[in-house]
Amino acid sequence: MYILITMSLIILMIASITMILGSLLSKKTFFDREKNSPFECGFDPKSSARMSFSLHFFLIAIIFLIFDVEIALLLPIIVILNVSNLLLWTSVSFFFIMILLIGLYHEWNQGALNWIN
């Protein structure tokens, strides 16, 4: 028990010393306005260097990721068909797919899947 506590303290001290040394020796300690501004041939920039970000594209990407995870959750349902009770498997699969379809209908009804607004 004492060995575990001792090892934990040693690891904690090594990690703390490493983080402190890293923050003290890092190169980004002085923030300069000229270094952080975008460079355009030595002149001040005429417009913002940041491009506008489409929030609609971001929402479509999030919806894609959600449905991609749901597909990954659907794949094991096919694998467990042979080893599970058929009635229980059918009811759980139907319930899960209905939740997915209701979510898809809700997104479609809200207009989140339309590209043109």
PDB file of C-alpha atoms in Angstrom:
ATOM      1  CA  MET A   1       0.000   0.000   0.000  1.00  0.00           C
ATOM      2  CA  TYR A   2       2.796   2.410   0.887  1.00  0.00           C
ATOM      3  CA  ILE A   3       4.621   1.496  -2.296  1.00  0.00           C
ATOM      4  CA  LEU A   4       1.578   2.485  -4.365  1.00  0.00           C
ATOM      5  CA  ILE A   5       1.263   5.832  -2.583  1.00  0.00           C
ATOM      6  CA  THR A   6       4.997   6.477  -2.929  1.00  0.00           C
ATOM      7  CA  MET A   7       4.971   5.643  -6.645  1.00  0.00           C
ATOM      8  CA  SER A   8       1.924   7.873  -7.178  1.00  0.00           C
ATOM      9  CA  LEU A   9       3.612  10.797  -5.430  1.00  0.00           C
ATOM     10  CA  ILE A  10       6.791  10.321  -7.449  1.00  0.00           C
ATOM     11  CA  ILE A  11       4.833  10.253 -10.710  1.00  0.00           C
ATOM     12  CA  LEU A  12       2.869  13.336  -9.643  1.00  0.00           C
ATOM     13  CA  MET A  13       6.095  15.205  -8.793  1.00  0.00           C
ATOM     14  CA  ILE A  14       7.731  14.271 -12.108  1.00  0.00           C
ATOM     15  CA  ALA A  15       4.653  15.378 -14.053  1.00  0.00           C
ATOM     16  CA  SER A  16       4.433  18.658 -12.114  1.00  0.00           C
ATOM     17  CA  ILE A  17       8.136  19.418 -12.603  1.00  0.00           C
ATOM     18  CA  THR A  18       7.843  18.670 -16.318  1.00  0.00           C
ATOM     19  CA  MET A  19       4.829  20.971 -16.720  1.00  0.00           C
ATOM     20  CA  ILE A  20       6.479  23.806 -14.780  1.00  0.00           C
ATOM     21  CA  LEU A  21       9.703  23.514 -16.784  1.00  0.00           C
ATOM     22  CA  GLY A  22       7.746  23.409 -20.018  1.00  0.00           C
ATOM     23  CA  SER A  23       5.861  26.589 -19.194  1.00  0.00           C
ATOM     24  CA  LEU A  24       9.019  28.392 -18.061  1.00  0.00           C
ATOM     25  CA  LEU A  25      11.112  27.389 -21.062  1.00  0.00           C
ATOM     26  CA  SER A  26       8.478  27.795 -23.752  1.00  0.00           C
ATOM     27  CA  LYS A  27       9.150  30.256 -26.556  1.00  0.00           C
ATOM     28  CA  LYS A  28       5.692  31.873 -26.493  1.00  0.00           C
ATOM     29  CA  THR A  29       6.105  34.014 -23.410  1.00  0.00           C
ATOM     30  CA  PHE A  30       6.001  37.448 -25.051  1.00  0.00           C
ATOM     31  CA  PHE A  31       2.859  38.395 -26.963  1.00  0.00           C
ATOM     32  CA  ASP A  32       3.472  41.070 -29.561  1.00  0.00           C
ATOM     33  CA  ARG A  33       0.712  42.700 -31.592  1.00  0.00           C
ATOM     34  CA  GLU A  34       2.823  42.707 -34.739  1.00  0.00           C
ATOM     35  CA  LYS A  35       3.720  39.041 -34.436  1.00  0.00           C
ATOM     36  CA  ASN A  36       0.108  38.003 -33.921  1.00  0.00           C
ATOM     37  CA  SER A  37      -1.257  40.041 -36.832  1.00  0.00           C
ATOM     38  CA  PRO A  38      -1.399  38.574 -40.359  1.00  0.00           C
ATOM     39  CA  PHE A  39       1.374  39.641 -42.743  1.00  0.00           C
ATOM     40  CA  GLU A  40       0.477  41.281 -46.057  1.00  0.00           C
ATOM     41  CA  CYS A  41       3.657  42.576 -47.702  1.00  0.00           C
ATOM     42  CA  GLY A  42       4.523  44.730 -44.712  1.00  0.00           C
ATOM     43  CA  PHE A  43       1.224  46.646 -44.725  1.00  0.00           C
ATOM     44  CA  ASP A  44      -1.682  46.455 -42.336  1.00  0.00           C
ATOM     45  CA  PRO A  45      -4.314  44.049 -43.652  1.00  0.00           C
ATOM     46  CA  LYS A  46      -7.230  45.616 -45.537  1.00  0.00           C
ATOM     47  CA  SER A  47      -9.784  43.134 -44.244  1.00  0.00           C
ATOM     48  CA  SER A  48     -10.090  40.426 -41.642  1.00  0.00           C
ATOM     49  CA  ALA A  49      -7.811  37.445 -42.221  1.00  0.00           C
ATOM     50  CA  ARG A  50     -10.470  35.080 -40.924  1.00  0.00           C
ATOM     51  CA  MET A  51     -12.920  33.602 -43.379  1.00  0.00           C
ATOM     52  CA  SER A  52     -16.582  33.536 -42.511  1.00  0.00           C
ATOM     53  CA  PHE A  53     -17.779  30.153 -41.317  1.00  0.00           C
ATOM     54  CA  SER A  54     -21.066  28.701 -42.476  1.00  0.00           C
ATOM     55  CA  LEU A  55     -23.106  27.705 -39.442  1.00  0.00           C
ATOM     56  CA  HIS A  56     -25.427  25.683 -41.666  1.00  0.00           C
ATOM     57  CA  PHE A  57     -22.501  23.561 -42.889  1.00  0.00           C
ATOM     58  CA  PHE A  58     -21.465  23.010 -39.276  1.00  0.00           C
ATOM     59  CA  LEU A  59     -24.987  21.798 -38.376  1.00  0.00           C
ATOM     60  CA  ILE A  60     -25.022  19.412 -41.350  1.00  0.00           C
ATOM     61  CA  ALA A  61     -21.631  18.054 -40.249  1.00  0.00           C
ATOM     62  CA  ILE A  62     -22.893  17.490 -36.694  1.00  0.00           C
ATOM     63  CA  ILE A  63     -26.005  15.712 -37.996  1.00  0.00           C
ATOM     64  CA  PHE A  64     -23.771  13.530 -40.185  1.00  0.00           C
ATOM     65  CA  LEU A  65     -21.604  12.600 -37.207  1.00  0.00           C
ATOM     66  CA  ILE A  66     -24.639  11.746 -35.087  1.00  0.00           C
ATOM     67  CA  PHE A  67     -26.106   9.484 -37.752  1.00  0.00           C
ATOM     68  CA  ASP A  68     -22.681   7.961 -38.400  1.00  0.00           C
ATOM     69  CA  VAL A  69     -22.449   6.941 -34.738  1.00  0.00           C
ATOM     70  CA  GLU A  70     -25.968   5.567 -34.949  1.00  0.00           C
ATOM     71  CA  ILE A  71     -24.953   3.375 -37.902  1.00  0.00           C
ATOM     72  CA  ALA A  72     -22.060   2.085 -35.808  1.00  0.00           C
ATOM     73  CA  LEU A  73     -24.607   1.213 -33.113  1.00  0.00           C
ATOM     74  CA  LEU A  74     -26.832  -0.582 -35.635  1.00  0.00           C
ATOM     75  CA  LEU A  75     -24.104  -2.946 -36.880  1.00  0.00           C
ATOM     76  CA  PRO A  76     -23.917  -5.099 -33.701  1.00  0.00           C
ATOM     77  CA  ILE A  77     -27.684  -5.635 -33.879  1.00  0.00           C
ATOM     78  CA  ILE A  78     -27.133  -7.759 -36.981  1.00  0.00           C
ATOM     79  CA  VAL A  79     -24.367  -9.769 -35.301  1.00  0.00           C
ATOM     80  CA  ILE A  80     -26.422 -10.661 -32.201  1.00  0.00           C
ATOM     81  CA  LEU A  81     -29.388 -11.915 -34.215  1.00  0.00           C
ATOM     82  CA  ASN A  82     -28.194 -15.546 -33.975  1.00  0.00           C
ATOM     83  CA  VAL A  83     -27.569 -15.546 -30.224  1.00  0.00           C
ATOM     84  CA  SER A  84     -30.571 -13.623 -28.904  1.00  0.00           C
ATOM     85  CA  ASN A  85     -34.279 -14.133 -28.473  1.00  0.00           C
ATOM     86  CA  LEU A  86     -36.041 -13.264 -31.746  1.00  0.00           C
ATOM     87  CA  LEU A  87     -38.951 -11.409 -30.131  1.00  0.00           C
ATOM     88  CA  LEU A  88     -36.676  -9.359 -27.878  1.00  0.00           C
ATOM     89  CA  TRP A  89     -34.281  -8.647 -30.766  1.00  0.00           C
ATOM     90  CA  THR A  90     -37.139  -7.493 -33.002  1.00  0.00           C
ATOM     91  CA  SER A  91     -38.655  -5.203 -30.384  1.00  0.00           C
ATOM     92  CA  VAL A  92     -35.323  -3.590 -29.434  1.00  0.00           C
ATOM     93  CA  SER A  93     -34.328  -3.153 -33.083  1.00  0.00           C
ATOM     94  CA  PHE A  94     -37.705  -1.678 -33.983  1.00  0.00           C
ATOM     95  CA  PHE A  95     -37.591   0.704 -31.011  1.00  0.00           C
ATOM     96  CA  PHE A  96     -34.045   1.855 -31.857  1.00  0.00           C
ATOM     97  CA  ILE A  97     -34.811   2.360 -35.552  1.00  0.00           C
ATOM     98  CA  MET A  98     -38.003   4.251 -34.700  1.00  0.00           C
ATOM     99  CA  ILE A  99     -36.013   6.643 -32.492  1.00  0.00           C
ATOM    100  CA  LEU A 100     -33.614   7.231 -35.394  1.00  0.00           C
ATOM    101  CA  LEU A 101     -36.433   7.822 -37.849  1.00  0.00           C
ATOM    102  CA  ILE A 102     -38.198  10.230 -35.490  1.00  0.00           C
ATOM    103  CA  GLY A 103     -34.943  12.169 -35.104  1.00  0.00           C
ATOM    104  CA  LEU A 104     -34.448  12.256 -38.865  1.00  0.00           C
ATOM    105  CA  TYR A 105     -38.038  13.443 -39.392  1.00  0.00           C
ATOM    106  CA  HIS A 106     -37.548  16.158 -36.768  1.00  0.00           C
ATOM    107  CA  GLU A 107     -34.374  17.419 -38.469  1.00  0.00           C
ATOM    108  CA  TRP A 108     -36.096  17.315 -41.854  1.00  0.00           C
ATOM    109  CA  ASN A 109     -39.154  19.121 -40.474  1.00  0.00           C
ATOM    110  CA  GLN A 110     -37.000  21.855 -38.908  1.00  0.00           C
ATOM    111  CA  GLY A 111     -35.281  22.444 -42.268  1.00  0.00           C
ATOM    112  CA  ALA A 112     -31.807  21.514 -41.088  1.00  0.00           C
ATOM    113  CA  LEU A 113     -31.257  19.231 -44.078  1.00  0.00           C
ATOM    114  CA  ASN A 114     -32.045  21.883 -46.722  1.00  0.00           C
ATOM    115  CA  TRP A 115     -28.958  23.379 -48.362  1.00  0.00           C
ATOM    116  CA  ILE A 116     -30.768  26.353 -49.837  1.00  0.00           C
ATOM    117  CA  ASN A 117     -32.436  28.738 -47.408  1.00  0.00           C
TER     118      ASN A 117
END
